[in-house]
Short mmCIF file of N, CA and C in Angstrom, two decimals:
data_model
loop_
_atom_site.label_atom_id
_atom_site.label_comp_id
_atom_site.label_asym_id
_atom_site.label_seq_id
_atom_site.Cartn_x
_atom_site.Cartn_y
_atom_site.Cartn_z
N MET A 1 41.59 92.40 -94.79
CA MET A 1 42.39 91.20 -94.88
C MET A 1 41.85 90.16 -93.89
N VAL A 2 41.80 88.94 -94.31
CA VAL A 2 41.35 87.85 -93.45
C VAL A 2 42.56 86.97 -93.13
N LYS A 3 42.72 86.72 -91.84
CA LYS A 3 43.82 85.89 -91.38
C LYS A 3 43.24 84.59 -90.84
N ASN A 4 43.76 83.46 -91.30
CA ASN A 4 43.32 82.15 -90.81
C ASN A 4 44.48 81.44 -90.13
N ILE A 5 44.19 80.87 -88.97
CA ILE A 5 45.15 80.04 -88.27
C ILE A 5 44.48 78.69 -88.08
N GLU A 6 45.12 77.64 -88.58
CA GLU A 6 44.54 76.31 -88.47
C GLU A 6 45.44 75.42 -87.65
N LEU A 7 44.84 74.72 -86.68
CA LEU A 7 45.58 73.85 -85.78
C LEU A 7 44.85 72.52 -85.65
N THR A 8 45.60 71.45 -85.58
CA THR A 8 45.02 70.16 -85.25
C THR A 8 45.63 69.76 -83.91
N TYR A 9 44.79 69.34 -82.98
CA TYR A 9 45.29 69.06 -81.65
C TYR A 9 44.62 67.83 -81.04
N HIS A 10 45.37 67.22 -80.13
CA HIS A 10 44.86 66.12 -79.34
C HIS A 10 44.19 66.74 -78.11
N ILE A 11 43.11 66.16 -77.65
CA ILE A 11 42.36 66.72 -76.52
C ILE A 11 43.27 66.98 -75.32
N LYS A 12 44.26 66.13 -75.09
CA LYS A 12 45.14 66.31 -73.94
C LYS A 12 45.98 67.59 -74.05
N ASP A 13 46.09 68.15 -75.24
CA ASP A 13 46.87 69.37 -75.47
C ASP A 13 46.01 70.63 -75.54
N ILE A 14 44.74 70.51 -75.17
CA ILE A 14 43.79 71.61 -75.37
C ILE A 14 44.19 72.88 -74.60
N ASP A 15 44.77 72.73 -73.41
CA ASP A 15 45.15 73.92 -72.63
C ASP A 15 46.22 74.73 -73.35
N ALA A 16 47.20 74.06 -73.90
CA ALA A 16 48.28 74.76 -74.63
C ALA A 16 47.73 75.41 -75.90
N ILE A 17 46.83 74.73 -76.58
CA ILE A 17 46.24 75.27 -77.81
C ILE A 17 45.40 76.51 -77.46
N ALA A 18 44.63 76.44 -76.38
CA ALA A 18 43.81 77.58 -75.97
C ALA A 18 44.68 78.79 -75.63
N ALA A 19 45.77 78.56 -74.92
CA ALA A 19 46.68 79.66 -74.59
C ALA A 19 47.27 80.28 -75.85
N SER A 20 47.58 79.45 -76.83
CA SER A 20 48.11 79.94 -78.10
C SER A 20 47.07 80.76 -78.86
N VAL A 21 45.85 80.26 -78.92
CA VAL A 21 44.77 80.97 -79.61
C VAL A 21 44.52 82.32 -78.94
N LEU A 22 44.54 82.34 -77.61
CA LEU A 22 44.30 83.58 -76.86
C LEU A 22 45.28 84.67 -77.28
N GLU A 23 46.51 84.30 -77.56
CA GLU A 23 47.52 85.28 -77.97
C GLU A 23 47.20 85.92 -79.31
N HIS A 24 46.43 85.24 -80.15
CA HIS A 24 46.11 85.74 -81.49
C HIS A 24 44.84 86.58 -81.54
N LEU A 25 44.01 86.51 -80.51
CA LEU A 25 42.72 87.22 -80.54
C LEU A 25 42.95 88.72 -80.55
N GLN A 26 42.11 89.41 -81.34
CA GLN A 26 42.28 90.85 -81.51
C GLN A 26 41.09 91.65 -81.02
N SER A 27 40.06 90.99 -80.54
CA SER A 27 38.94 91.67 -79.90
C SER A 27 38.34 90.71 -78.88
N LYS A 28 37.39 91.19 -78.11
CA LYS A 28 36.83 90.39 -77.02
C LYS A 28 35.59 89.58 -77.41
N THR A 29 35.17 89.66 -78.66
CA THR A 29 34.01 88.89 -79.10
C THR A 29 34.48 87.76 -80.01
N ILE A 30 34.15 86.53 -79.62
CA ILE A 30 34.56 85.37 -80.41
C ILE A 30 33.33 84.49 -80.65
N LEU A 31 33.11 84.18 -81.92
CA LEU A 31 32.01 83.31 -82.31
C LEU A 31 32.55 81.89 -82.47
N PHE A 32 31.85 80.92 -81.90
CA PHE A 32 32.27 79.53 -81.95
C PHE A 32 31.32 78.73 -82.83
N ASN A 33 31.89 78.05 -83.82
CA ASN A 33 31.11 77.22 -84.72
C ASN A 33 31.59 75.78 -84.60
N GLY A 34 30.68 74.87 -84.86
CA GLY A 34 31.02 73.45 -84.82
C GLY A 34 29.77 72.66 -84.51
N ASP A 35 29.81 71.39 -84.90
CA ASP A 35 28.66 70.52 -84.68
C ASP A 35 28.41 70.30 -83.18
N MET A 36 27.22 69.86 -82.85
CA MET A 36 26.87 69.51 -81.48
C MET A 36 27.85 68.45 -80.97
N GLY A 37 28.38 68.67 -79.78
CA GLY A 37 29.26 67.68 -79.16
C GLY A 37 30.69 67.69 -79.63
N VAL A 38 31.08 68.67 -80.43
CA VAL A 38 32.44 68.71 -80.97
C VAL A 38 33.46 69.22 -79.95
N GLY A 39 32.98 69.93 -78.93
CA GLY A 39 33.90 70.40 -77.89
C GLY A 39 34.04 71.90 -77.79
N LYS A 40 33.01 72.64 -78.21
CA LYS A 40 33.08 74.10 -78.12
C LYS A 40 33.17 74.56 -76.66
N THR A 41 32.30 74.02 -75.81
CA THR A 41 32.32 74.40 -74.39
C THR A 41 33.61 73.93 -73.73
N THR A 42 34.10 72.78 -74.10
CA THR A 42 35.37 72.28 -73.57
C THR A 42 36.51 73.22 -73.94
N PHE A 43 36.50 73.73 -75.17
CA PHE A 43 37.54 74.68 -75.59
C PHE A 43 37.38 76.00 -74.84
N ILE A 44 36.16 76.45 -74.64
CA ILE A 44 35.92 77.68 -73.88
C ILE A 44 36.44 77.52 -72.45
N ASN A 45 36.24 76.35 -71.86
CA ASN A 45 36.78 76.08 -70.53
C ASN A 45 38.30 76.21 -70.52
N ALA A 46 38.95 75.70 -71.56
CA ALA A 46 40.41 75.82 -71.67
C ALA A 46 40.83 77.28 -71.85
N LEU A 47 40.06 78.05 -72.62
CA LEU A 47 40.35 79.48 -72.77
C LEU A 47 40.25 80.20 -71.42
N LEU A 48 39.22 79.87 -70.64
CA LEU A 48 39.07 80.50 -69.33
C LEU A 48 40.26 80.18 -68.43
N LYS A 49 40.73 78.93 -68.48
CA LYS A 49 41.92 78.58 -67.69
C LYS A 49 43.11 79.41 -68.14
N ALA A 50 43.26 79.60 -69.45
CA ALA A 50 44.36 80.40 -69.99
C ALA A 50 44.23 81.87 -69.58
N MET A 51 43.01 82.29 -69.26
CA MET A 51 42.75 83.67 -68.83
C MET A 51 42.80 83.79 -67.31
N ASN A 52 43.28 82.75 -66.65
CA ASN A 52 43.44 82.70 -65.19
C ASN A 52 42.13 82.75 -64.42
N SER A 53 41.10 82.14 -64.96
CA SER A 53 39.82 82.04 -64.26
C SER A 53 39.82 80.78 -63.41
N ASP A 54 39.20 80.88 -62.23
CA ASP A 54 39.02 79.70 -61.38
C ASP A 54 37.67 79.06 -61.63
N ASP A 55 36.84 79.70 -62.47
CA ASP A 55 35.50 79.19 -62.75
C ASP A 55 35.58 78.00 -63.72
N VAL A 56 34.62 77.11 -63.58
CA VAL A 56 34.51 75.97 -64.49
C VAL A 56 33.28 76.18 -65.36
N THR A 57 33.46 76.02 -66.66
CA THR A 57 32.35 76.26 -67.57
C THR A 57 31.37 75.11 -67.57
N THR A 58 30.13 75.47 -67.77
CA THR A 58 29.09 74.50 -68.07
C THR A 58 28.36 75.06 -69.27
N SER A 59 27.79 74.20 -70.04
CA SER A 59 27.10 74.66 -71.23
C SER A 59 25.87 75.48 -70.84
N PRO A 60 25.74 76.69 -71.40
CA PRO A 60 24.57 77.51 -71.09
C PRO A 60 23.39 77.21 -72.02
N THR A 61 23.25 75.96 -72.43
CA THR A 61 22.18 75.60 -73.36
C THR A 61 20.81 76.02 -72.84
N PHE A 62 20.56 75.82 -71.55
CA PHE A 62 19.23 76.15 -71.02
C PHE A 62 19.17 77.54 -70.42
N SER A 63 20.28 78.02 -69.88
CA SER A 63 20.28 79.37 -69.29
C SER A 63 20.56 80.43 -70.34
N ILE A 64 21.05 80.04 -71.51
CA ILE A 64 21.44 80.88 -72.64
C ILE A 64 22.75 81.62 -72.39
N VAL A 65 22.95 82.15 -71.18
CA VAL A 65 24.22 82.84 -70.90
C VAL A 65 24.72 82.48 -69.51
N ASN A 66 26.02 82.23 -69.42
CA ASN A 66 26.70 82.03 -68.14
C ASN A 66 27.75 83.13 -68.00
N GLU A 67 27.99 83.52 -66.78
CA GLU A 67 28.98 84.56 -66.50
C GLU A 67 30.15 83.94 -65.73
N TYR A 68 31.37 84.26 -66.16
CA TYR A 68 32.57 83.77 -65.50
C TYR A 68 33.46 84.94 -65.16
N ASN A 69 34.19 84.80 -64.07
CA ASN A 69 35.13 85.84 -63.65
C ASN A 69 36.54 85.51 -64.08
N ILE A 70 37.23 86.53 -64.59
CA ILE A 70 38.66 86.44 -64.86
C ILE A 70 39.26 87.67 -64.17
N PRO A 71 40.56 87.69 -63.93
CA PRO A 71 41.14 88.86 -63.25
C PRO A 71 40.80 90.16 -63.99
N ASN A 72 40.17 91.09 -63.29
CA ASN A 72 39.84 92.42 -63.79
C ASN A 72 38.82 92.45 -64.93
N ASP A 73 38.07 91.39 -65.14
CA ASP A 73 37.09 91.38 -66.23
C ASP A 73 36.10 90.24 -66.02
N LYS A 74 35.18 90.11 -66.98
CA LYS A 74 34.20 89.03 -66.98
C LYS A 74 34.15 88.42 -68.38
N VAL A 75 33.68 87.19 -68.42
CA VAL A 75 33.42 86.52 -69.69
C VAL A 75 31.95 86.11 -69.67
N TYR A 76 31.23 86.47 -70.73
CA TYR A 76 29.86 86.01 -70.90
C TYR A 76 29.88 84.93 -71.98
N HIS A 77 29.39 83.76 -71.62
CA HIS A 77 29.39 82.59 -72.51
C HIS A 77 27.95 82.30 -72.91
N PHE A 78 27.68 82.45 -74.19
CA PHE A 78 26.32 82.28 -74.71
C PHE A 78 26.21 80.97 -75.49
N ASP A 79 25.02 80.38 -75.42
CA ASP A 79 24.68 79.25 -76.28
C ASP A 79 23.31 79.58 -76.87
N PHE A 80 23.31 79.94 -78.15
CA PHE A 80 22.08 80.37 -78.81
C PHE A 80 21.33 79.22 -79.49
N TYR A 81 21.72 77.98 -79.20
CA TYR A 81 21.11 76.84 -79.86
C TYR A 81 19.58 76.83 -79.74
N ARG A 82 19.07 77.19 -78.58
CA ARG A 82 17.62 77.14 -78.34
C ARG A 82 16.89 78.42 -78.74
N ILE A 83 17.63 79.43 -79.18
CA ILE A 83 17.01 80.70 -79.60
C ILE A 83 16.33 80.48 -80.96
N GLU A 84 15.07 80.83 -81.04
CA GLU A 84 14.35 80.62 -82.30
C GLU A 84 14.03 81.91 -83.04
N SER A 85 14.29 83.05 -82.38
CA SER A 85 14.03 84.33 -83.05
C SER A 85 14.89 85.42 -82.43
N LEU A 86 15.08 86.49 -83.18
CA LEU A 86 15.81 87.63 -82.64
C LEU A 86 15.07 88.23 -81.44
N GLU A 87 13.76 88.14 -81.47
CA GLU A 87 12.96 88.67 -80.37
C GLU A 87 13.35 88.01 -79.04
N GLU A 88 13.59 86.70 -79.08
CA GLU A 88 14.02 86.00 -77.87
C GLU A 88 15.35 86.56 -77.36
N ALA A 89 16.26 86.85 -78.28
CA ALA A 89 17.55 87.42 -77.90
C ALA A 89 17.36 88.80 -77.27
N TYR A 90 16.50 89.60 -77.88
CA TYR A 90 16.22 90.93 -77.31
C TYR A 90 15.56 90.81 -75.94
N ASN A 91 14.73 89.79 -75.76
CA ASN A 91 14.01 89.63 -74.49
C ASN A 91 14.96 89.38 -73.31
N PHE A 92 16.10 88.74 -73.55
CA PHE A 92 17.02 88.54 -72.43
C PHE A 92 18.11 89.62 -72.41
N GLY A 93 18.00 90.63 -73.26
CA GLY A 93 18.89 91.78 -73.19
C GLY A 93 20.20 91.64 -73.94
N ILE A 94 20.21 90.94 -75.06
CA ILE A 94 21.44 90.72 -75.81
C ILE A 94 22.16 92.03 -76.14
N GLU A 95 21.39 93.08 -76.43
CA GLU A 95 22.04 94.34 -76.83
C GLU A 95 22.91 94.91 -75.72
N ASP A 96 22.53 94.69 -74.46
CA ASP A 96 23.35 95.17 -73.34
C ASP A 96 24.69 94.45 -73.29
N TYR A 97 24.67 93.15 -73.58
CA TYR A 97 25.92 92.39 -73.60
C TYR A 97 26.80 92.85 -74.77
N LEU A 98 26.19 93.08 -75.92
CA LEU A 98 26.95 93.43 -77.13
C LEU A 98 27.69 94.76 -76.99
N VAL A 99 27.15 95.68 -76.21
CA VAL A 99 27.81 96.97 -76.05
C VAL A 99 28.68 97.02 -74.79
N SER A 100 28.71 95.93 -74.04
CA SER A 100 29.57 95.90 -72.85
C SER A 100 31.02 95.80 -73.30
N ASP A 101 31.93 96.04 -72.41
CA ASP A 101 33.34 95.92 -72.74
C ASP A 101 33.92 94.63 -72.18
N HIS A 102 33.06 93.61 -72.06
CA HIS A 102 33.50 92.33 -71.52
C HIS A 102 33.70 91.32 -72.65
N TRP A 103 34.33 90.22 -72.31
CA TRP A 103 34.53 89.13 -73.27
C TRP A 103 33.18 88.48 -73.57
N LEU A 104 32.94 88.17 -74.84
CA LEU A 104 31.72 87.48 -75.27
C LEU A 104 32.13 86.25 -76.07
N PHE A 105 31.82 85.08 -75.55
CA PHE A 105 32.06 83.82 -76.25
C PHE A 105 30.68 83.29 -76.66
N MET A 106 30.46 83.13 -77.96
CA MET A 106 29.12 82.80 -78.45
C MET A 106 29.09 81.51 -79.26
N GLU A 107 28.36 80.52 -78.72
CA GLU A 107 28.13 79.28 -79.46
C GLU A 107 26.82 79.42 -80.23
N TRP A 108 26.75 78.82 -81.41
CA TRP A 108 25.60 78.87 -82.30
C TRP A 108 25.24 80.32 -82.67
N PRO A 109 26.24 81.13 -83.05
CA PRO A 109 25.99 82.55 -83.33
C PRO A 109 25.11 82.79 -84.56
N ASP A 110 25.01 81.78 -85.44
CA ASP A 110 24.19 81.95 -86.63
C ASP A 110 22.71 82.23 -86.28
N ARG A 111 22.29 81.86 -85.07
CA ARG A 111 20.90 82.08 -84.65
C ARG A 111 20.59 83.57 -84.47
N ILE A 112 21.65 84.39 -84.26
CA ILE A 112 21.44 85.83 -84.09
C ILE A 112 22.39 86.61 -85.01
N SER A 113 22.73 86.04 -86.14
CA SER A 113 23.75 86.62 -87.02
C SER A 113 23.45 88.06 -87.43
N GLU A 114 22.16 88.41 -87.51
CA GLU A 114 21.80 89.78 -87.91
C GLU A 114 22.30 90.82 -86.91
N LEU A 115 22.56 90.40 -85.67
CA LEU A 115 23.00 91.32 -84.63
C LEU A 115 24.53 91.39 -84.49
N LEU A 116 25.21 90.50 -85.19
CA LEU A 116 26.65 90.36 -84.98
C LEU A 116 27.46 90.83 -86.17
N ASP A 117 28.56 91.48 -85.89
CA ASP A 117 29.52 91.82 -86.94
C ASP A 117 30.92 91.45 -86.47
N SER A 118 30.96 90.41 -85.66
CA SER A 118 32.25 90.03 -85.08
C SER A 118 33.24 89.62 -86.15
N SER A 119 34.47 89.90 -85.87
CA SER A 119 35.53 89.66 -86.82
C SER A 119 36.28 88.37 -86.55
N GLN A 120 35.94 87.68 -85.46
CA GLN A 120 36.70 86.50 -85.08
C GLN A 120 35.80 85.30 -84.90
N THR A 121 36.14 84.22 -85.58
CA THR A 121 35.39 82.98 -85.39
C THR A 121 36.37 81.85 -85.14
N ILE A 122 35.93 80.94 -84.30
CA ILE A 122 36.67 79.70 -84.06
C ILE A 122 35.75 78.57 -84.50
N THR A 123 36.21 77.79 -85.45
CA THR A 123 35.45 76.64 -85.93
C THR A 123 36.18 75.38 -85.51
N ILE A 124 35.48 74.51 -84.80
CA ILE A 124 36.07 73.26 -84.32
C ILE A 124 35.43 72.11 -85.06
N THR A 125 36.27 71.22 -85.55
CA THR A 125 35.81 70.04 -86.30
C THR A 125 36.38 68.79 -85.64
N LYS A 126 35.56 67.79 -85.49
CA LYS A 126 36.01 66.53 -84.88
C LYS A 126 36.71 65.68 -85.95
N ILE A 127 37.94 65.31 -85.66
CA ILE A 127 38.68 64.40 -86.54
C ILE A 127 38.41 62.96 -86.10
N ASP A 128 38.58 62.69 -84.80
CA ASP A 128 38.18 61.42 -84.21
C ASP A 128 37.89 61.67 -82.73
N ASP A 129 37.75 60.61 -81.93
CA ASP A 129 37.33 60.80 -80.54
C ASP A 129 38.27 61.67 -79.71
N THR A 130 39.55 61.74 -80.08
CA THR A 130 40.51 62.50 -79.27
C THR A 130 41.23 63.61 -80.02
N VAL A 131 40.92 63.78 -81.30
CA VAL A 131 41.61 64.79 -82.10
C VAL A 131 40.60 65.77 -82.71
N ARG A 132 40.94 67.06 -82.65
CA ARG A 132 40.10 68.10 -83.21
C ARG A 132 40.93 68.99 -84.14
N SER A 133 40.23 69.59 -85.08
CA SER A 133 40.82 70.61 -85.93
C SER A 133 40.18 71.93 -85.53
N LEU A 134 41.00 72.96 -85.39
CA LEU A 134 40.50 74.28 -85.01
C LEU A 134 40.95 75.28 -86.05
N LYS A 135 40.01 76.13 -86.47
CA LYS A 135 40.33 77.20 -87.42
C LYS A 135 39.90 78.51 -86.80
N LEU A 136 40.88 79.40 -86.57
CA LEU A 136 40.62 80.75 -86.08
C LEU A 136 40.67 81.67 -87.29
N THR A 137 39.56 82.38 -87.53
CA THR A 137 39.48 83.33 -88.64
C THR A 137 39.31 84.73 -88.06
N ILE A 138 40.20 85.62 -88.45
CA ILE A 138 40.14 87.00 -88.00
C ILE A 138 40.03 87.89 -89.23
N ASP A 139 38.94 88.65 -89.30
CA ASP A 139 38.74 89.60 -90.40
C ASP A 139 39.20 90.97 -89.92
N THR A 140 40.41 91.36 -90.30
CA THR A 140 40.97 92.62 -89.81
C THR A 140 40.26 93.83 -90.43
N ASN A 141 39.57 93.66 -91.55
CA ASN A 141 38.80 94.77 -92.12
C ASN A 141 37.67 95.17 -91.17
N ILE A 142 36.95 94.20 -90.64
CA ILE A 142 35.86 94.49 -89.71
C ILE A 142 36.42 95.11 -88.44
N LEU A 143 37.55 94.58 -87.95
CA LEU A 143 38.16 95.14 -86.75
C LEU A 143 38.52 96.61 -86.96
N THR A 144 39.10 96.95 -88.09
CA THR A 144 39.48 98.33 -88.38
C THR A 144 38.25 99.22 -88.40
N GLU A 145 37.15 98.74 -89.01
CA GLU A 145 35.90 99.51 -89.05
C GLU A 145 35.36 99.73 -87.64
N GLN A 146 35.40 98.69 -86.80
CA GLN A 146 34.89 98.81 -85.44
C GLN A 146 35.70 99.82 -84.65
N ILE A 147 37.00 99.79 -84.77
CA ILE A 147 37.86 100.73 -84.05
C ILE A 147 37.60 102.15 -84.53
N ALA A 148 37.48 102.34 -85.84
CA ALA A 148 37.24 103.68 -86.40
C ALA A 148 35.92 104.25 -85.90
N MET A 149 34.93 103.40 -85.72
CA MET A 149 33.61 103.87 -85.28
C MET A 149 33.61 104.23 -83.80
N THR A 150 34.53 103.69 -83.00
CA THR A 150 34.50 103.95 -81.57
C THR A 150 35.54 104.96 -81.12
N GLU A 151 36.49 105.30 -81.97
CA GLU A 151 37.51 106.27 -81.58
C GLU A 151 36.91 107.67 -81.59
N PRO A 152 37.31 108.49 -80.60
CA PRO A 152 36.83 109.88 -80.59
C PRO A 152 37.30 110.61 -81.84
N LYS A 153 36.46 111.47 -82.36
CA LYS A 153 36.80 112.18 -83.60
C LYS A 153 37.60 113.45 -83.35
N PHE A 154 37.57 113.97 -82.11
CA PHE A 154 38.27 115.22 -81.79
C PHE A 154 39.20 115.03 -80.61
#
């Protein structure tokens, strides 16, 4: 089953929207889609605030991954925009991040789609300079498969 939650929000309300979205997430891997400059990193910053992080996000466009602290966990924020091949992703150790038990926020995930089976995507669309549309898609079928594969059999 696929569950969609669609919200339209004013930029000044982004913190409340992020807190609301956080309540709906069902796994720690979230793929972010949207055009350049639409506010993906800004939304991730709001999510971090909702997760009680004191860190401020910056776009990892050149570093590819940034690490942020939240109480009792970490968030890895990826920007795959500059990745041109899966080999580049393997070269910086993407597989280690994918099997970690930490939060993974991924911008431009289509660049490494062959490696991902995430069930949650957030798509942000610009309505005008101060208004955005957000669509959270959760594929519970993939989540069920992931849980079944990781649960002990005995």
